[in-house]
C-alpha cells in the first residue's frame, strides 16, 4: 500500500523515520553516557522516561519535516517535480539537522557541566561572551566536535538525498483518486497527532517529564531542542 502512495507522502514517511532514528540514537547515547545518574531509579521510571522521550523525539522529527509537508504539495515547491526544489529542500533539511545536532552537542556539555538539560538558562552562561567562549574552548573538545558535526550532517544529507532518489518517483500502481485522498488525509491526521503527542485535551508538555522525584529520570525524558524552545518563554524547574 505504501508503494502506491504519492511520492511526497512516501518521502515524508521515510524522512520522519530517519529523523526519529537519529534523535532516538542520541537519546540512547545520552543514557549511556550519564547512566550512573539514573542507576538508583526504578526500571519502571526509566522505561517511562524513555517512552516519553520517544514521543518528544517523534514530535521533533515531525516538526523538522513540517515545512515540507505544508508547502511541497505546491507544484513549484514539489521536490518530485522540480530539481531546484529538491536541492532547496535538501539544503533546508541539512541546515535544520545541523542546528539540531549542534544543540544536542551543547546539551551534552551543558548537562555534564551543570546537571541540567539544555534550556533557556543557557543565555545566562553566554555572558560575557568572551569569557564564555574561552571557557568553552578550554573545557570542551571544540575542534573534534566541529569535525563530528560536519561529518554527521554530511552523512545525514547523503542519506536523505539517497532516500529522495528512491522515494520521489512515480508510483508503479498509483491508487485511484478518492482512495488516495482518503489515505493522504489519514496520514495527515496521524502526522498532526504525532506532533500533539497524546490523546487528551492538552498536548504533550515538557513538564510531564518531571513525573519522578529523581531529576535524572526527567532529564532522560526531555528532548533538548524542544526543551530549549519551550522553556524560552516559560519558567523551568
Short mmCIF file of N, CA, C and O in Angstrom, two decimals, residues 124-175:
data_model
loop_
_atom_site.label_atom_id
_atom_site.label_comp_id
_atom_site.label_asym_id
_atom_site.label_seq_id
_atom_site.Cartn_x
_atom_site.Cartn_y
_atom_site.Cartn_z
N UNK A 124 22.25 32.63 30.28
CA UNK A 124 22.98 33.11 31.45
C UNK A 124 24.45 32.71 31.40
O UNK A 124 25.30 33.37 32.00
N UNK A 125 24.72 31.59 30.68
CA UNK A 125 26.10 31.11 30.61
C UNK A 125 26.87 31.71 29.43
O UNK A 125 28.05 31.43 29.26
N UNK A 126 26.19 32.50 28.61
CA UNK A 126 26.82 33.05 27.42
C UNK A 126 27.29 34.49 27.60
O UNK A 126 27.78 35.11 26.64
N UNK A 127 27.12 35.01 28.80
CA UNK A 127 27.55 36.39 29.05
C UNK A 127 28.51 36.42 30.24
O UNK A 127 28.27 35.75 31.26
N UNK A 128 29.59 37.19 30.14
CA UNK A 128 30.05 37.89 28.93
C UNK A 128 30.53 36.90 27.86
O UNK A 128 31.08 35.85 28.20
N UNK A 129 30.35 37.25 26.61
CA UNK A 129 30.62 36.33 25.51
C UNK A 129 32.07 35.89 25.47
O UNK A 129 32.37 34.72 25.20
N UNK A 130 32.99 36.81 25.72
CA UNK A 130 34.40 36.46 25.66
C UNK A 130 34.78 35.42 26.69
O UNK A 130 35.51 34.46 26.39
N UNK A 131 34.30 35.59 27.91
CA UNK A 131 34.59 34.64 28.97
C UNK A 131 33.96 33.28 28.66
O UNK A 131 34.58 32.23 28.86
N UNK A 132 32.73 33.32 28.18
CA UNK A 132 32.04 32.07 27.84
C UNK A 132 32.77 31.32 26.73
O UNK A 132 32.94 30.10 26.80
N UNK A 133 33.22 32.05 25.70
CA UNK A 133 33.94 31.42 24.59
C UNK A 133 35.24 30.81 25.06
O UNK A 133 35.61 29.70 24.65
N UNK A 134 35.95 31.50 25.93
CA UNK A 134 37.21 30.98 26.45
C UNK A 134 36.98 29.73 27.30
O UNK A 134 37.73 28.75 27.21
N UNK A 135 35.94 29.76 28.11
CA UNK A 135 35.62 28.60 28.94
C UNK A 135 35.29 27.38 28.08
O UNK A 135 35.75 26.26 28.35
N UNK A 136 34.49 27.60 27.04
CA UNK A 136 34.12 26.50 26.14
C UNK A 136 35.36 25.94 25.45
O UNK A 136 35.54 24.73 25.35
N UNK A 137 36.23 26.83 24.98
CA UNK A 137 37.43 26.40 24.26
C UNK A 137 38.36 25.59 25.16
O UNK A 137 38.96 24.60 24.74
N UNK A 138 38.46 26.00 26.43
CA UNK A 138 39.37 25.34 27.36
C UNK A 138 38.78 24.08 27.98
O UNK A 138 39.51 23.22 28.47
N UNK A 139 37.45 23.96 27.96
CA UNK A 139 36.80 22.86 28.67
C UNK A 139 36.38 21.72 27.74
O UNK A 139 36.46 20.55 28.12
N UNK A 140 35.93 22.06 26.56
CA UNK A 140 35.34 21.06 25.67
C UNK A 140 36.18 20.86 24.41
O UNK A 140 36.88 21.78 23.97
N UNK A 141 36.09 19.68 23.80
CA UNK A 141 36.84 19.40 22.56
C UNK A 141 36.15 20.06 21.37
O UNK A 141 35.43 19.41 20.60
N UNK A 142 36.38 21.34 21.19
CA UNK A 142 35.66 22.12 20.19
C UNK A 142 35.97 21.64 18.77
O UNK A 142 35.06 21.41 17.96
N UNK A 143 37.26 21.49 18.47
CA UNK A 143 37.65 21.10 17.11
C UNK A 143 37.11 19.72 16.74
O UNK A 143 36.47 19.55 15.69
N UNK A 144 37.31 18.68 17.58
CA UNK A 144 36.69 17.39 17.26
C UNK A 144 35.17 17.47 17.16
O UNK A 144 34.56 16.78 16.34
N UNK A 145 34.56 18.34 17.97
CA UNK A 145 33.12 18.49 17.91
C UNK A 145 32.67 19.08 16.58
O UNK A 145 31.66 18.63 16.00
N UNK A 146 33.41 20.07 16.09
CA UNK A 146 33.06 20.68 14.80
C UNK A 146 33.23 19.66 13.68
O UNK A 146 32.39 19.56 12.77
N UNK A 147 34.31 18.89 13.74
CA UNK A 147 34.54 17.86 12.73
C UNK A 147 33.42 16.82 12.76
O UNK A 147 32.89 16.42 11.71
N UNK A 148 33.04 16.40 13.96
CA UNK A 148 31.95 15.43 14.09
C UNK A 148 30.65 16.00 13.57
O UNK A 148 29.86 15.30 12.90
N UNK A 149 30.40 17.29 13.84
CA UNK A 149 29.17 17.94 13.36
C UNK A 149 29.12 17.95 11.84
O UNK A 149 28.08 17.65 11.23
N UNK A 150 30.25 18.29 11.21
CA UNK A 150 30.30 18.33 9.75
C UNK A 150 30.10 16.94 9.17
O UNK A 150 29.34 16.74 8.21
N UNK A 151 30.75 15.95 9.76
CA UNK A 151 30.64 14.59 9.24
C UNK A 151 29.23 14.04 9.41
O UNK A 151 28.68 13.41 8.49
N UNK A 152 28.63 14.25 10.57
CA UNK A 152 27.29 13.75 10.81
C UNK A 152 26.26 14.44 9.92
O UNK A 152 25.35 13.79 9.38
N UNK A 153 26.40 15.75 9.75
CA UNK A 153 25.48 16.46 8.87
C UNK A 153 25.64 16.01 7.43
O UNK A 153 24.64 15.81 6.72
N UNK A 154 26.88 15.82 7.00
CA UNK A 154 27.13 15.36 5.63
C UNK A 154 26.54 13.97 5.42
O UNK A 154 25.94 13.68 4.38
N UNK A 155 26.72 13.09 6.40
CA UNK A 155 26.15 11.75 6.31
C UNK A 155 24.63 11.78 6.26
O UNK A 155 24.01 11.02 5.51
N UNK A 156 24.05 12.69 7.03
CA UNK A 156 22.58 12.83 7.03
C UNK A 156 22.09 13.30 5.67
O UNK A 156 21.12 12.75 5.13
N UNK A 157 22.74 14.32 5.12
CA UNK A 157 22.32 14.83 3.81
C UNK A 157 22.48 13.75 2.74
O UNK A 157 21.61 13.61 1.86
N UNK A 158 23.56 12.99 2.82
CA UNK A 158 23.76 11.91 1.84
C UNK A 158 22.63 10.89 1.94
O UNK A 158 22.09 10.45 0.91
N UNK A 159 22.25 10.53 3.16
CA UNK A 159 21.20 9.53 3.35
C UNK A 159 19.85 10.06 2.87
O UNK A 159 19.09 9.35 2.20
N UNK A 160 19.54 11.32 3.20
CA UNK A 160 18.27 11.90 2.77
C UNK A 160 18.23 12.04 1.25
O UNK A 160 17.20 11.79 0.62
N UNK A 161 19.35 12.43 0.67
CA UNK A 161 19.40 12.55 -0.79
C UNK A 161 19.18 11.20 -1.46
O UNK A 161 18.43 11.10 -2.45
N UNK A 162 19.79 10.18 -0.92
CA UNK A 162 19.61 8.83 -1.47
C UNK A 162 18.16 8.37 -1.31
O UNK A 162 17.58 7.76 -2.21
N UNK A 163 17.59 8.68 -0.15
CA UNK A 163 16.20 8.32 0.09
C UNK A 163 15.27 9.06 -0.86
O UNK A 163 14.29 8.49 -1.37
N UNK A 164 15.57 10.33 -1.12
CA UNK A 164 14.75 11.12 -2.03
C UNK A 164 14.75 10.53 -3.43
O UNK A 164 13.73 10.49 -4.11
N UNK A 165 15.92 10.06 -3.87
CA UNK A 165 16.00 9.47 -5.20
C UNK A 165 15.11 8.24 -5.33
O UNK A 165 14.53 7.99 -6.39
N UNK A 166 14.99 7.49 -4.26
CA UNK A 166 14.18 6.28 -4.30
C UNK A 166 12.69 6.56 -4.08
O UNK A 166 11.84 5.88 -4.66
N UNK A 167 12.40 7.54 -3.23
CA UNK A 167 11.00 7.79 -2.87
C UNK A 167 10.29 8.72 -3.83
O UNK A 167 9.10 8.54 -4.11
N UNK A 168 11.01 9.71 -4.35
CA UNK A 168 10.37 10.73 -5.18
C UNK A 168 10.30 10.30 -6.64
O UNK A 168 10.79 10.97 -7.55
N UNK A 169 9.69 9.16 -6.84
CA UNK A 169 9.46 8.63 -8.19
C UNK A 169 7.98 8.27 -8.30
O UNK A 169 7.33 7.99 -7.29
N UNK A 170 7.43 8.30 -9.49
CA UNK A 170 6.01 7.97 -9.64
C UNK A 170 5.71 6.55 -9.15
O UNK A 170 6.53 5.64 -9.30
N UNK A 171 4.56 6.38 -8.52
CA UNK A 171 4.15 5.06 -8.05
C UNK A 171 3.90 4.14 -9.23
O UNK A 171 3.34 4.57 -10.26
N UNK A 172 4.32 2.89 -9.10
CA UNK A 172 4.14 1.93 -10.19
C UNK A 172 2.67 1.65 -10.44
O UNK A 172 2.23 1.50 -11.58
N UNK A 173 1.88 1.57 -9.35
CA UNK A 173 0.44 1.32 -9.49
C UNK A 173 -0.28 2.27 -8.54
O UNK A 173 -0.70 1.89 -7.45
N UNK A 174 -0.40 3.54 -8.94
CA UNK A 174 -0.99 4.54 -8.03
C UNK A 174 -2.44 4.23 -7.68
O UNK A 174 -3.17 3.61 -8.46
N UNK A 175 -2.82 4.66 -6.50
CA UNK A 175 -4.21 4.48 -6.06
C UNK A 175 -5.14 5.37 -6.88
O UNK A 175 -4.73 6.37 -7.46
#
